[in-house]
Short mmCIF file of C-alpha atoms in Angstrom, two decimals:
data_model
loop_
_atom_site.label_atom_id
_atom_site.label_comp_id
_atom_site.label_asym_id
_atom_site.label_seq_id
_atom_site.Cartn_x
_atom_site.Cartn_y
_atom_site.Cartn_z
CA UNK A 16 -12.50 -0.82 -58.82
CA UNK A 17 -13.93 -4.30 -59.49
CA UNK A 18 -11.54 -4.86 -62.39
CA UNK A 19 -8.57 -3.78 -60.24
CA UNK A 20 -9.50 -6.12 -57.40
CA UNK A 21 -10.11 -8.96 -59.85
CA UNK A 22 -6.72 -8.45 -61.51
CA UNK A 23 -4.92 -8.32 -58.13
CA UNK A 24 -6.71 -11.42 -56.87
CA UNK A 25 -5.91 -13.47 -59.96
CA UNK A 26 -3.14 -15.88 -59.03
CA UNK A 27 -2.75 -14.34 -55.56
CA UNK A 28 -2.38 -16.76 -52.64
CA UNK A 29 -3.02 -15.16 -49.25
CA UNK A 30 -1.28 -18.07 -47.51
CA UNK A 31 2.12 -17.28 -49.01
CA UNK A 32 4.10 -14.46 -47.48
CA UNK A 33 5.80 -11.82 -49.64
CA UNK A 34 8.16 -11.26 -51.33
CA UNK A 35 8.18 -13.74 -54.19
CA UNK A 36 11.71 -14.79 -53.24
CA UNK A 37 11.02 -16.44 -49.89
CA UNK A 38 14.72 -16.43 -49.04
CA UNK A 39 14.50 -12.67 -48.54
CA UNK A 40 13.48 -11.16 -45.21
CA UNK A 41 10.17 -9.35 -45.01
CA UNK A 42 10.47 -6.30 -42.76
CA UNK A 43 7.23 -5.36 -41.06
CA UNK A 44 7.33 -1.80 -39.74
CA UNK A 45 5.46 -1.56 -36.47
CA UNK A 46 4.70 0.85 -33.68
CA UNK A 47 2.43 0.64 -30.67
CA UNK A 48 -0.44 3.00 -29.85
CA UNK A 49 -1.75 3.30 -26.29
CA UNK A 50 -5.33 4.32 -25.51
CA UNK A 51 -5.61 3.79 -21.75
CA UNK A 52 -4.26 1.90 -18.75
CA UNK A 53 -7.32 0.13 -17.44
CA UNK A 54 -5.90 -1.50 -14.32
CA UNK A 55 -2.70 -2.64 -12.71
CA UNK A 56 -3.16 -5.34 -10.10
CA UNK A 57 -0.03 -5.27 -7.95
CA UNK A 58 -1.05 -8.39 -6.03
CA UNK A 59 -1.51 -10.67 -9.06
CA UNK A 60 1.04 -8.78 -11.15
CA UNK A 61 -1.19 -8.19 -14.19
CA UNK A 62 -1.33 -5.00 -16.26
CA UNK A 63 -4.49 -4.40 -18.31
CA UNK A 64 -4.41 -1.77 -21.01
CA UNK A 65 -6.15 -0.84 -24.22
CA UNK A 66 -3.95 -0.37 -27.25
CA UNK A 67 -2.74 -1.97 -30.42
CA UNK A 68 -0.36 -1.99 -33.35
CA UNK A 69 0.09 -0.08 -36.56
CA UNK A 70 1.89 -2.27 -39.09
CA UNK A 71 2.93 -1.84 -42.69
CA UNK A 72 4.96 -3.91 -45.15
CA UNK A 73 5.43 -4.19 -48.89
CA UNK A 74 3.85 -6.90 -50.99
CA UNK A 75 5.18 -6.74 -54.60
CA UNK A 76 2.22 -8.80 -55.81
CA UNK A 77 -0.16 -5.95 -54.95
CA UNK A 78 1.14 -3.23 -57.25
CA UNK A 79 -0.63 -1.50 -60.11
CA UNK A 80 -0.52 1.60 -62.26
CA UNK A 81 -3.21 4.05 -61.12
CA UNK A 82 -3.65 5.55 -64.60
CA UNK A 83 -4.69 2.11 -65.89
CA UNK A 84 -7.48 1.89 -63.33
CA UNK A 85 -9.18 5.30 -63.42
CA UNK A 86 -6.48 6.86 -61.24
CA UNK A 87 -7.21 4.70 -58.17
CA UNK A 88 -4.17 5.01 -55.86
CA UNK A 89 -5.51 3.02 -52.90
CA UNK A 90 -7.91 0.21 -52.14
CA UNK A 91 -9.31 -1.33 -48.95
CA UNK A 92 -9.63 -5.12 -48.66
CA UNK A 93 -10.65 -7.53 -45.89
CA UNK A 94 -7.71 -8.96 -44.02
CA UNK A 95 -8.71 -12.49 -44.94
CA UNK A 96 -8.11 -11.76 -48.66
CA UNK A 97 -4.48 -10.67 -48.27
CA UNK A 98 -1.49 -12.17 -46.47
CA UNK A 99 -0.84 -10.42 -43.16
CA UNK A 100 1.25 -11.30 -40.10
CA UNK A 101 -0.49 -12.61 -36.98
CA UNK A 102 0.82 -10.67 -33.99
CA UNK A 103 0.86 -12.41 -30.62
CA UNK A 104 1.46 -10.94 -27.17
CA UNK A 105 4.11 -13.36 -25.91
CA UNK A 106 3.92 -12.46 -22.20
CA UNK A 107 0.13 -12.37 -22.01
CA UNK A 108 -1.65 -13.43 -18.83
CA UNK A 109 -4.59 -14.72 -20.88
CA UNK A 110 -4.86 -17.48 -23.42
CA UNK A 111 -2.22 -17.15 -26.14
CA UNK A 112 -3.92 -16.09 -29.36
CA UNK A 113 -3.47 -13.60 -32.18
CA UNK A 114 -4.46 -10.01 -31.45
CA UNK A 115 -6.87 -10.18 -34.41
CA UNK A 116 -7.79 -13.85 -34.37
CA UNK A 117 -11.12 -13.21 -36.15
CA UNK A 118 -9.42 -11.22 -38.95
CA UNK A 119 -12.26 -8.68 -39.00
CA UNK A 120 -9.95 -5.72 -39.62
CA UNK A 121 -9.37 -4.28 -43.09
CA UNK A 122 -6.16 -3.50 -44.97
CA UNK A 123 -5.34 -0.31 -46.85
CA UNK A 124 -3.21 -1.04 -49.89
CA UNK A 125 -1.29 1.55 -51.91
CA UNK A 126 -0.55 1.12 -55.59
CA UNK A 127 3.14 0.79 -54.67
CA UNK A 128 2.38 -2.46 -52.83
CA UNK A 129 2.60 -1.05 -49.31
CA UNK A 130 -0.01 -2.58 -47.01
CA UNK A 131 -1.21 -0.81 -43.85
CA UNK A 132 -3.22 -2.19 -40.94
CA UNK A 133 -4.11 -1.09 -37.43
CA UNK A 134 -5.27 -3.65 -34.88
CA UNK A 135 -6.36 -2.98 -31.33
CA UNK A 136 -7.41 -4.99 -28.33
CA UNK A 137 -7.48 -5.17 -24.54
CA UNK A 138 -4.07 -6.49 -23.58
CA UNK A 139 -3.30 -8.24 -20.29
CA UNK A 140 0.37 -8.87 -19.60
CA UNK A 141 2.33 -10.30 -16.70
CA UNK A 142 4.20 -7.58 -14.81
CA UNK A 143 5.85 -8.23 -11.46
CA UNK A 144 5.54 -5.34 -9.04
CA UNK A 145 8.23 -3.60 -7.00
CA UNK A 146 6.54 -2.05 -3.96
CA UNK A 147 9.72 -0.85 -2.26
CA UNK A 148 8.72 2.81 -2.31
CA UNK A 149 4.95 2.38 -1.90
CA UNK A 150 2.96 4.67 -2.15
CA UNK A 151 5.53 6.64 -4.17
CA UNK A 152 6.39 3.62 -6.30
CA UNK A 153 6.90 3.31 -10.02
CA UNK A 154 6.20 0.17 -12.02
CA UNK A 155 7.76 -0.73 -15.35
CA UNK A 156 5.90 -3.27 -17.47
CA UNK A 157 6.82 -4.83 -20.80
CA UNK A 158 4.66 -5.86 -23.74
CA UNK A 159 6.46 -8.39 -25.93
CA UNK A 160 4.97 -9.03 -29.36
CA UNK A 161 6.06 -11.61 -31.90
CA UNK A 162 4.94 -13.08 -35.24
CA UNK A 163 4.10 -16.68 -34.50
CA UNK A 164 5.52 -19.30 -36.83
CA UNK A 165 8.16 -17.17 -38.58
CA UNK A 166 11.85 -16.85 -37.86
CA UNK A 167 13.61 -13.50 -37.71
CA UNK A 168 15.26 -14.15 -41.08
CA UNK A 169 11.81 -14.66 -42.61
CA UNK A 170 9.63 -11.96 -41.00
CA UNK A 171 11.23 -9.29 -38.84
CA UNK A 172 9.31 -6.75 -36.78
CA UNK A 173 11.06 -3.41 -37.13
CA UNK A 174 10.24 -0.64 -34.66
CA UNK A 175 9.79 2.71 -36.40
CA UNK A 176 9.42 4.69 -33.18
CA UNK A 177 11.27 4.55 -29.88
CA UNK A 178 8.13 5.55 -27.93
CA UNK A 179 4.46 4.60 -27.92
CA UNK A 180 1.89 6.67 -29.76
CA UNK A 181 -0.09 8.38 -26.98
CA UNK A 182 -2.07 10.84 -29.10
CA UNK A 183 -5.39 9.34 -27.96
CA UNK A 184 -4.24 8.27 -24.51
CA UNK A 185 -6.71 8.80 -21.65
CA UNK A 186 -5.06 9.23 -18.21
CA UNK A 187 -6.18 6.96 -15.38
CA UNK A 188 -7.22 7.73 -11.82
CA UNK A 189 -4.55 5.72 -10.01
CA UNK A 190 -1.51 5.74 -12.29
CA UNK A 191 0.30 8.38 -14.30
CA UNK A 192 2.13 7.29 -17.42
CA UNK A 193 5.66 8.55 -16.92
CA UNK A 194 7.53 7.21 -19.95
CA UNK A 195 7.45 4.63 -22.73
CA UNK A 196 10.10 2.91 -24.79
CA UNK A 197 9.91 0.60 -27.81
CA UNK A 198 12.54 -1.50 -29.54
CA UNK A 199 12.94 -4.53 -31.79
CA UNK A 200 15.33 -7.36 -31.03
CA UNK A 201 16.06 -10.97 -31.84
CA UNK A 202 15.66 -13.70 -29.25
CA UNK A 203 18.20 -16.51 -29.44
CA UNK A 204 18.99 -15.45 -33.03
CA UNK A 205 15.80 -17.12 -34.21
CA UNK A 206 12.68 -15.08 -33.51
CA UNK A 207 12.23 -11.38 -34.13
CA UNK A 208 10.36 -9.64 -31.33
CA UNK A 209 8.99 -6.18 -30.67
CA UNK A 210 9.03 -4.95 -27.07
CA UNK A 211 7.34 -1.91 -25.59
CA UNK A 212 8.02 -0.78 -22.03
CA UNK A 213 5.76 1.53 -20.05
CA UNK A 214 6.64 3.14 -16.72
CA UNK A 215 3.74 4.00 -14.45
CA UNK A 216 3.95 6.29 -11.42
CA UNK A 217 1.36 5.92 -8.70
CA UNK A 218 -0.72 8.93 -7.70
CA UNK A 219 0.02 8.94 -3.95
CA UNK A 220 -2.53 11.51 -2.75
CA UNK A 221 -5.28 8.99 -1.96
CA UNK A 222 -2.98 6.69 0.02
CA UNK A 223 -1.37 9.62 1.85
CA UNK A 224 -4.70 11.11 2.91
CA UNK A 225 -6.53 7.90 3.76
CA UNK A 226 -3.76 5.69 5.15
CA UNK A 227 -0.51 7.49 5.89
CA UNK A 228 -2.19 10.64 7.23
CA UNK A 229 -4.22 8.82 9.90
CA UNK A 230 -1.21 6.69 10.84
CA UNK A 231 0.92 9.79 11.38
CA UNK A 232 -1.89 11.40 13.38
CA UNK A 233 -2.22 8.28 15.56
CA UNK A 234 1.55 8.27 16.09
CA UNK A 235 1.28 11.83 17.40
CA UNK A 236 -1.63 10.87 19.67
CA UNK A 237 0.15 7.83 21.06
CA UNK A 238 2.52 9.69 23.45
CA UNK A 239 -0.35 11.83 24.76
CA UNK A 240 -1.65 8.89 26.77
CA UNK A 241 1.06 9.67 29.35
CA UNK A 242 -0.39 13.15 29.82
CA UNK A 243 -3.83 11.87 30.79
CA UNK A 244 -4.53 11.96 34.54
CA UNK A 245 -4.31 8.37 35.84
CA UNK A 246 -7.46 8.90 37.89
CA UNK A 247 -9.54 9.62 34.80
CA UNK A 248 -9.74 5.91 33.97
CA UNK A 249 -9.37 6.50 30.23
CA UNK A 250 -5.70 5.71 29.85
CA UNK A 251 -5.98 2.03 29.02
CA UNK A 252 -8.98 2.48 26.72
CA UNK A 253 -7.19 5.33 24.92
CA UNK A 254 -4.00 3.33 24.34
CA UNK A 255 -5.95 0.22 23.30
CA UNK A 256 -7.97 2.26 20.80
CA UNK A 257 -4.78 3.64 19.24
CA UNK A 258 -3.26 0.15 19.12
CA UNK A 259 -6.30 -1.35 17.39
CA UNK A 260 -6.40 1.58 14.96
CA UNK A 261 -2.82 0.83 13.97
CA UNK A 262 -3.80 -2.80 13.39
CA UNK A 263 -6.68 -1.75 11.11
CA UNK A 264 -4.48 0.54 9.02
CA UNK A 265 -1.77 -2.12 8.76
CA UNK A 266 -4.41 -4.46 7.32
CA UNK A 267 -5.40 -1.78 4.81
CA UNK A 268 -1.79 -1.43 3.70
CA UNK A 269 -1.26 -5.20 3.48
CA UNK A 270 -4.37 -5.59 1.31
CA UNK A 271 -2.70 -3.40 -1.32
CA UNK A 272 0.56 -5.31 -1.21
CA UNK A 273 1.61 -8.48 -3.01
CA UNK A 274 2.22 -11.38 -0.63
CA UNK A 275 5.98 -11.44 -1.07
CA UNK A 276 8.99 -10.79 1.13
CA UNK A 277 11.35 -9.69 -1.61
CA UNK A 278 11.14 -6.90 -2.40
CA UNK A 279 9.14 -5.79 0.62
CA UNK A 280 7.62 -2.34 0.82
CA UNK A 281 9.81 -0.11 2.96
CA UNK A 282 6.74 1.25 4.70
CA UNK A 283 5.88 -2.21 6.07
CA UNK A 284 8.71 -2.52 8.64
CA UNK A 285 8.19 1.11 9.63
CA UNK A 286 4.50 0.52 10.30
CA UNK A 287 5.33 -2.67 12.14
CA UNK A 288 7.79 -0.78 14.34
CA UNK A 289 5.15 1.85 15.13
CA UNK A 290 2.61 -0.89 15.85
CA UNK A 291 4.99 -2.71 18.21
CA UNK A 292 5.86 0.54 19.96
CA UNK A 293 2.15 1.27 20.38
CA UNK A 294 1.76 -2.15 21.99
CA UNK A 295 4.70 -1.39 24.26
CA UNK A 296 3.05 1.94 25.16
CA UNK A 297 -0.14 0.09 26.11
CA UNK A 298 1.82 -2.32 28.29
CA UNK A 299 3.67 0.52 30.06
CA UNK A 300 0.36 2.32 30.59
CA UNK A 301 -1.14 -0.72 32.31
CA UNK A 302 1.88 -1.35 34.54
CA UNK A 303 2.18 2.33 35.40
CA UNK A 304 -1.49 2.48 36.35
CA UNK A 305 -0.87 -0.34 38.81
CA UNK A 306 1.94 1.70 40.41
CA UNK A 307 -0.27 4.77 40.64
CA UNK A 308 -3.05 2.87 42.41
CA UNK A 309 -0.66 1.59 45.09
CA UNK A 310 -0.80 2.87 48.66
CA UNK A 311 0.97 6.15 49.43
CA UNK A 312 3.21 4.42 51.93
CA UNK A 313 4.36 1.80 49.43
CA UNK A 314 7.92 2.28 48.27
CA UNK A 315 9.09 1.62 44.74
CA UNK A 316 11.59 -1.05 43.83
CA UNK A 317 15.18 0.17 44.01
CA UNK A 318 16.07 -1.55 40.72
CA UNK A 319 13.11 -0.05 38.90
CA UNK A 320 13.90 3.36 40.36
CA UNK A 321 17.49 2.95 39.21
CA UNK A 322 16.37 2.16 35.65
CA UNK A 323 14.06 5.18 35.50
CA UNK A 324 16.80 7.39 36.94
CA UNK A 325 19.23 6.27 34.24
CA UNK A 326 16.66 6.75 31.45
CA UNK A 327 15.83 10.24 32.69
CA UNK A 328 19.54 11.13 33.01
CA UNK A 329 19.02 12.17 36.64
CA UNK A 330 21.93 10.00 37.71
CA UNK A 331 24.19 12.09 35.47
CA UNK A 332 23.06 15.27 37.20
CA UNK A 333 23.55 13.74 40.61
CA UNK A 334 27.06 12.58 39.80
CA UNK A 335 27.93 16.14 38.80
CA UNK A 336 26.63 17.46 42.14
CA UNK A 337 28.13 14.69 44.29
CA UNK A 338 29.94 16.13 47.35
CA UNK A 339 33.66 15.80 47.62
CA UNK A 340 34.99 12.79 49.48
CA UNK A 341 36.52 13.22 52.88
CA UNK A 342 40.22 13.45 53.16
CA UNK A 343 42.16 10.46 54.36
CA UNK A 344 41.79 9.99 58.09
CA UNK A 345 38.63 12.15 58.39
CA UNK A 346 35.26 10.76 59.48
CA UNK A 347 32.17 11.94 57.65
CA UNK A 348 29.62 13.63 59.85
CA UNK A 349 26.89 12.31 57.58
CA UNK A 350 27.96 8.75 58.22
CA UNK A 351 27.69 9.34 61.93
CA UNK A 352 24.03 10.38 61.64
CA UNK A 353 22.64 7.89 59.14
CA UNK A 354 23.42 4.34 58.36
CA UNK A 355 23.71 3.22 54.74
CA UNK A 356 20.42 1.37 55.00
CA UNK A 357 18.54 4.38 56.32
CA UNK A 358 19.99 6.57 53.57
CA UNK A 359 18.87 4.10 50.92
CA UNK A 360 15.35 3.89 52.33
CA UNK A 361 15.04 7.64 52.55
CA UNK A 362 16.07 8.02 48.92
CA UNK A 363 13.44 5.59 47.63
CA UNK A 364 10.46 7.09 45.80
CA UNK A 365 6.91 6.19 46.54
CA UNK A 366 5.06 4.17 43.89
CA UNK A 367 3.11 7.24 42.82
CA UNK A 368 6.31 9.26 42.46
CA UNK A 369 7.78 6.49 40.36
CA UNK A 370 4.62 6.41 38.21
CA UNK A 371 4.94 10.14 37.56
CA UNK A 372 8.60 9.70 36.58
CA UNK A 373 7.72 6.84 34.24
CA UNK A 374 5.02 8.97 32.61
CA UNK A 375 7.50 11.73 31.91
CA UNK A 376 10.23 9.39 30.62
CA UNK A 377 7.76 7.45 28.45
CA UNK A 378 6.33 10.64 26.97
CA UNK A 379 9.78 11.97 26.05
CA UNK A 380 10.98 8.68 24.56
CA UNK A 381 7.74 8.30 22.60
CA UNK A 382 8.27 11.70 21.02
CA UNK A 383 11.89 10.82 20.21
CA UNK A 384 10.85 7.49 18.68
CA UNK A 385 8.20 9.13 16.48
CA UNK A 386 10.70 11.74 15.30
CA UNK A 387 13.19 9.01 14.37
CA UNK A 388 10.54 7.07 12.45
CA UNK A 389 9.40 10.16 10.56
CA UNK A 390 12.98 11.13 9.69
CA UNK A 391 13.72 7.62 8.42
CA UNK A 392 10.47 7.69 6.43
CA UNK A 393 11.31 11.04 4.82
CA UNK A 394 14.91 10.07 4.05
CA UNK A 395 13.79 6.76 2.58
CA UNK A 396 11.30 8.21 0.13
CA UNK A 397 13.50 11.19 -0.67
CA UNK A 398 15.84 8.68 -2.35
CA UNK A 399 13.03 7.12 -4.41
CA UNK A 400 13.80 7.08 -8.15
#
């Protein structure tokens, strides 16, 4: 073994890349192995994972005949003793340095001159997030690796697999690895690069149970405020509690979102609409309570009564039951008994009657609004990729 290493080291310069004819391109076969996805920070847009590269290339200066050296077909040498490419993660979020800057890995060398090495590290890469379909979103991140200081016509990274090696992959608690893809390419016809893409799918159960579930439950509770007896005194406190609960859950959602408007999570405007409607419900509850506490003899406003009548579709029913007009030349007996003013006053509701009508109309429209929001929510995420 010592004689073999001595013979190989004689005249060998680890600073000169193979082959001997430097005008030829050295092809470095490479593929990526993934061990785990440690964290993906959607807010800062940084993916942290544990993985590395398997690389092999041929160095004609490191060949020998096994029979001349006691049948030794393979040797292991420190990386510092043999030329090897320094792989850099181009789109790193950390300081740019070689994946094995300390060169503490070893090389396995076959008698045919093929050199093998596996290097691993914790890799942090920039990866912008797309939260459109949160919490059913998928994120695709790229790891771009290059050999610093060499052009593509000098050293070219050649992908030998279209997917990552996930034999020793450990699944995470938040993200599922959905797919991977690897390829080699040339950038600007100068530098040869190796790119691996990984698509992560969020596990939505936690968000659904701890955020979306309570929001849906609060949305169902919101219309029930109009069923509470006004005399109980709990209407305003109930509606305010629901409103503040919506505000808390909106803060929880926003804390998990990047501070960007494009693309915005589709759930954000939906939650905002529910929050605004809850505020509107609180306002209607307060105003309606004022009407309920009015004197029995107080009459409601004709305009307000007209609006409630239209919203409750009572005016449509009345128009269908309207009596036929008198024939030309006939005098209505009704007109002889009541003046128009007296008829209008007699048709006015009391404030309490108006409050009851508003409760009914508000309850129905709240249910309709919630149904529309839920349908939009389901349709939106049913189209998620």
